[in-house]
Coordinates of C-alpha atoms in Angstrom, one line a residue:
M1 CA 0.0 0.0 0.0
S2 CA 1.3 3.4 -0.9
G3 CA 2.0 6.0 1.7
F4 CA -0.8 8.2 0.3
Q5 CA -3.3 5.3 0.5
Q6 CA -2.2 4.4 4.0
A7 CA -2.7 8.0 5.1
R8 CA -6.2 8.0 3.6
V9 CA -7.0 4.7 5.4
D10 CA -5.9 6.2 8.7
L11 CA -7.9 9.4 8.2
G12 CA -11.0 7.4 7.3
A13 CA -10.6 5.2 10.3
E14 CA -10.3 8.2 12.6
L15 CA -13.4 9.8 11.2
R16 CA -15.3 6.5 11.7
R17 CA -14.1 6.4 15.3
L18 CA -15.5 9.9 15.9
R19 CA -18.8 9.0 14.3
E20 CA -19.1 5.8 16.4
A21 CA -18.2 7.8 19.5
A22 CA -21.1 10.1 18.8
H23 CA -23.4 7.0 18.5
L24 CA -24.3 7.8 14.9
S25 CA -24.8 5.4 12.1
G26 CA -23.4 6.3 8.7
K27 CA -26.9 7.1 7.5
E28 CA -27.6 9.3 10.4
L29 CA -24.4 11.3 9.9
A30 CA -25.1 11.6 6.2
E31 CA -28.6 13.0 7.0
R32 CA -27.0 15.6 9.4
L33 CA -24.5 16.7 6.7
G34 CA -27.0 16.6 3.8
W35 CA -24.8 14.0 2.0
Q36 CA -25.6 10.7 0.4
A37 CA -24.9 7.8 2.8
S38 CA -22.5 6.4 0.2
K39 CA -20.2 9.3 0.7
V40 CA -19.7 8.6 4.4
S41 CA -18.9 5.0 3.5
R42 CA -16.5 6.0 0.8
I43 CA -14.5 8.3 3.1
E44 CA -14.4 5.8 6.0
N45 CA -13.3 3.0 3.7
A46 CA -10.6 5.1 2.0
R47 CA -12.3 5.0 -1.4
Q48 CA -12.6 8.8 -1.4
T49 CA -10.4 11.5 0.0
A50 CA -12.0 13.7 2.6
T51 CA -11.6 17.4 1.9
E52 CA -10.9 20.1 4.4
D53 CA -14.5 21.2 4.3
D54 CA -15.6 17.5 4.7
V55 CA -13.6 17.2 7.9
V56 CA -14.9 20.5 9.3
T57 CA -18.5 19.6 8.8
W58 CA -18.0 16.0 10.0
G59 CA -16.3 17.3 13.2
Q60 CA -19.1 19.7 13.9
A61 CA -21.7 17.0 13.3
V62 CA -20.1 14.6 15.8
G63 CA -19.1 17.2 18.4
A64 CA -15.4 16.6 18.1
A65 CA -13.0 18.6 20.1
P66 CA -11.5 21.6 18.3
D67 CA -7.9 20.4 18.6
T68 CA -9.0 17.0 17.1
V69 CA -10.7 18.7 14.2
D70 CA -7.7 21.0 13.6
D71 CA -5.4 17.9 13.4
L72 CA -7.7 16.2 11.0
I73 CA -7.9 19.3 8.8
E74 CA -4.1 19.3 8.5
R75 CA -4.1 15.7 7.5
A76 CA -6.9 16.2 5.0
R77 CA -5.2 19.2 3.6
G78 CA -2.0 17.2 3.1
L79 CA -3.9 14.5 1.3
V80 CA -5.7 16.8 -1.0
E81 CA -2.4 18.4 -2.0
R82 CA -1.2 14.9 -3.0
H83 CA -4.4 13.8 -4.5
D84 CA -5.5 16.6 -6.8
S85 CA -5.1 15.0 -10.2
W86 CA -8.2 14.4 -12.3
R87 CA -7.0 10.8 -13.0
Q88 CA -6.9 10.0 -9.3
R89 CA -10.1 11.8 -8.5
H90 CA -12.0 10.1 -11.3
R91 CA -10.8 6.7 -10.1
S92 CA -13.1 7.2 -7.1
G93 CA -16.0 7.2 -9.6
L94 CA -17.7 9.7 -11.8
A95 CA -20.8 9.7 -9.6
A96 CA -18.7 10.3 -6.5
L97 CA -17.1 13.4 -8.0
Q98 CA -20.6 14.7 -8.9
E99 CA -21.7 14.1 -5.3
D100 CA -18.8 16.1 -4.0
L101 CA -19.7 19.0 -6.3
R102 CA -23.4 18.8 -5.2
D103 CA -22.3 19.0 -1.6
L104 CA -20.2 22.1 -2.3
E105 CA -22.9 23.8 -4.3
W106 CA -25.6 23.3 -1.6
R107 CA -23.3 25.1 0.8
T108 CA -23.0 28.0 -1.6
R109 CA -25.4 31.0 -2.1
I110 CA -23.7 32.7 -5.0
I111 CA -22.0 30.8 -7.8
R112 CA -20.1 32.4 -10.6
A113 CA -18.6 30.2 -13.3
F114 CA -16.7 30.6 -16.5
E115 CA -16.2 27.6 -18.9
P116 CA -14.2 28.0 -22.1
G117 CA -14.6 24.5 -23.5
I118 CA -18.0 22.8 -22.7
V119 CA -21.4 23.8 -21.6
I120 CA -21.4 24.3 -17.8
G121 CA -22.3 21.2 -15.9
L122 CA -25.2 22.7 -14.1
L123 CA -26.8 23.5 -17.4
Q124 CA -26.2 20.3 -19.3
T125 CA -28.9 18.0 -20.6
A126 CA -28.7 14.4 -19.7
E127 CA -27.7 13.3 -23.3
Y128 CA -25.1 16.1 -23.6
A129 CA -23.7 15.0 -20.2
R130 CA -23.6 11.4 -21.4
N131 CA -21.4 12.4 -24.3
I132 CA -19.1 14.4 -22.0
F133 CA -18.8 11.7 -19.4
T134 CA -18.0 9.1 -22.1
R135 CA -15.0 11.2 -23.0
V136 CA -14.0 11.8 -19.4
R137 CA -14.1 8.1 -18.7
R138 CA -11.8 7.4 -21.6
L139 CA -9.4 10.2 -20.8
Y140 CA -9.0 9.7 -17.1
E141 CA -9.7 6.0 -16.9
A142 CA -12.7 6.6 -14.6
T143 CA -14.9 3.9 -13.3
D144 CA -17.8 2.9 -15.5
D145 CA -20.7 4.5 -13.7
I146 CA -21.9 7.0 -16.3
D147 CA -25.6 6.5 -15.7
A148 CA -25.1 7.1 -11.9
A149 CA -23.0 10.2 -12.7
I150 CA -25.8 11.6 -15.0
R151 CA -28.4 11.0 -12.3
V152 CA -26.4 13.0 -9.8
R153 CA -25.6 15.8 -12.3
M154 CA -29.3 16.1 -13.0
Q155 CA -30.0 16.2 -9.2
R156 CA -27.4 19.0 -8.9
Q157 CA -29.5 21.1 -11.3
E158 CA -32.4 21.3 -8.8
I159 CA -30.4 24.0 -7.0
L160 CA -31.1 26.4 -10.0
Y161 CA -34.7 26.6 -8.9
D162 CA -33.9 27.8 -5.4
P163 CA -34.8 31.5 -5.3
A164 CA -32.5 32.0 -2.3
R165 CA -29.5 31.3 -4.5
S166 CA -28.1 33.2 -7.5
F167 CA -26.0 32.1 -10.4
R168 CA -23.9 33.9 -13.0
F169 CA -22.6 31.8 -15.9
V170 CA -20.4 32.9 -18.8
L171 CA -19.0 31.0 -21.8
P172 CA -17.8 31.8 -25.3
E173 CA -20.1 31.5 -28.2
A174 CA -17.7 28.9 -29.7
V175 CA -18.7 26.5 -26.9
L176 CA -22.3 26.5 -28.3
R177 CA -20.8 25.2 -31.6
Y178 CA -18.3 22.7 -30.3
R179 CA -19.7 19.3 -31.4
F180 CA -19.5 16.9 -28.5
A181 CA -22.7 15.1 -29.5
P182 CA -25.0 14.4 -32.5
L183 CA -27.0 17.3 -33.9
D184 CA -30.2 16.4 -32.2
V185 CA -28.5 16.4 -28.8
M186 CA -26.8 19.7 -29.5
R187 CA -30.2 21.2 -30.5
G188 CA -31.7 19.9 -27.3
Q189 CA -28.8 21.4 -25.3
M190 CA -29.4 24.8 -26.9
D191 CA -33.1 24.6 -26.1
R192 CA -32.1 23.9 -22.5
L193 CA -29.9 27.1 -22.4
L194 CA -32.8 29.2 -23.8
A195 CA -34.9 27.9 -20.9
V196 CA -32.3 28.6 -18.3
T197 CA -31.9 32.3 -19.4
T198 CA -35.5 32.9 -18.3
L199 CA -34.9 31.9 -14.7
P200 CA -35.0 35.0 -12.5
N201 CA -31.9 34.0 -10.3
V202 CA -29.7 33.0 -13.3
E203 CA -27.6 35.4 -15.4
F204 CA -26.3 33.6 -18.5
G205 CA -23.8 35.3 -20.6
V206 CA -22.3 34.4 -24.1
I207 CA -19.1 36.1 -25.3
P208 CA -19.7 36.8 -29.0
T209 CA -17.1 35.4 -31.3
G210 CA -16.2 38.9 -32.6
A211 CA -15.9 40.5 -29.1
L212 CA -12.6 42.2 -28.2
L213 CA -11.4 40.0 -25.3
P214 CA -10.0 41.4 -22.1
T215 CA -8.0 38.3 -21.3
T216 CA -7.1 34.9 -22.6
L217 CA -9.8 32.2 -22.4
V218 CA -7.8 29.3 -21.0
N219 CA -8.9 27.6 -17.8
P220 CA -12.5 27.2 -16.5
F221 CA -13.1 28.5 -13.0
W222 CA -15.9 28.5 -10.4
I223 CA -16.2 31.1 -7.6
Y224 CA -18.2 29.9 -4.6
N225 CA -19.5 32.8 -2.6
D226 CA -16.5 35.0 -2.0
S227 CA -14.4 32.4 -0.2
L228 CA -13.3 29.6 -2.7
V229 CA -12.3 29.4 -6.3
G230 CA -11.9 26.1 -8.2
V231 CA -9.6 26.3 -11.2
A232 CA -9.4 23.3 -13.5
T233 CA -6.5 22.4 -15.7
K234 CA -6.3 19.3 -17.9
T235 CA -4.6 17.3 -15.2
K236 CA -5.5 18.9 -11.9
E237 CA -8.1 21.0 -10.0
I238 CA -6.7 23.8 -7.9
L239 CA -8.7 25.1 -4.9
L240 CA -7.9 28.6 -3.9
R241 CA -9.0 30.2 -0.6
D242 CA -6.5 33.1 -0.3
S243 CA -8.5 36.4 -0.4
E244 CA -6.2 37.8 -3.0
D245 CA -6.7 34.8 -5.3
V246 CA -10.4 35.0 -4.9
A247 CA -10.4 38.7 -5.7
F248 CA -8.3 38.1 -8.7
Y249 CA -10.7 35.7 -10.2
A250 CA -13.7 37.9 -9.3
R251 CA -12.1 40.7 -11.3
E252 CA -11.4 38.3 -14.2
F253 CA -15.0 37.2 -14.1
E254 CA -16.4 40.8 -14.2
E255 CA -14.1 41.6 -17.2
L256 CA -15.5 38.6 -19.1
C257 CA -19.1 39.7 -18.2
A258 CA -18.4 43.2 -19.5
V259 CA -17.9 41.8 -23.1
A260 CA -20.6 39.1 -22.9
A261 CA -24.2 39.3 -24.2
F262 CA -26.9 38.7 -21.6
G263 CA -30.7 38.5 -21.7
E264 CA -32.3 38.9 -25.2
D265 CA -28.8 39.4 -26.8
A266 CA -27.6 36.1 -25.4
R267 CA -30.8 34.4 -26.6
R268 CA -30.4 35.7 -30.1
L269 CA -26.9 34.2 -30.2
I270 CA -28.3 30.8 -29.1
V271 CA -31.1 30.9 -31.6
Q272 CA -28.6 31.6 -34.3
V273 CA -26.7 28.6 -33.3
I274 CA -29.9 26.5 -33.4
D275 CA -30.6 27.8 -36.9
D276 CA -27.1 26.9 -38.0
Y277 CA -27.5 23.4 -36.7
D278 CA -30.8 23.0 -38.5
R279 CA -29.1 23.8 -41.8
Q280 CA -26.6 21.0 -41.3
P281 CA -27.2 17.6 -42.8
P282 CA -28.1 14.8 -40.2
S283 CA -25.0 13.2 -38.7

């Protein structure tokens, strides 16, 4: 067993000990945390790496002593720093990663996201998502649980209808035209985006192809409230909590919004893409 895996086993065992000391079953703890019961099992059995946030909420739920929680946070932080590659994370399962994202999103009131390559996950249709997950599985040698991952991704989207939350999404017009799926699936995805633009708590922006760009469009990033930024590269996800880093990406996001089309202007761009798809021969 590698040193990393042993450390993950030890952390999972300690978290289990705390749960049992609080006389909670895995299901009861999951209910307190708003998690799927499977996530508690995966962490305790070292099939998933607990994040710093996971440890904090776990410790609070079981009434652990502050110094115990602080120690576990340091151990979790060290694991995450060693276990941040997409290949390693996807080996825990496509659905498991979607559940982690759902947990984070439900703890967030304001989400801002920029995606330069694909339609943002919270806005994907099931069939578009299937085509994306198929590529992810091949690229990162993920476990074969695409149907389960799609179910969780669709469950994640329920958050869009919570009026207490707000969402701001931006992507380039080119993303609407990138062919990751057959034409009928792409048309359905565009219809989904048209519907999303009517939600009162969602701002959806499209950067027109001819816009003068304020910066390069390289890595996707998500801003959760004003406290955390997730930046994705092809091989790793970087989680940033430093206030200067968060402020940097917040400024970057506003610059992208300044050149994006919103509201009716965004809908016109989407409709134009649908018209272009309709003129293409079936594939």
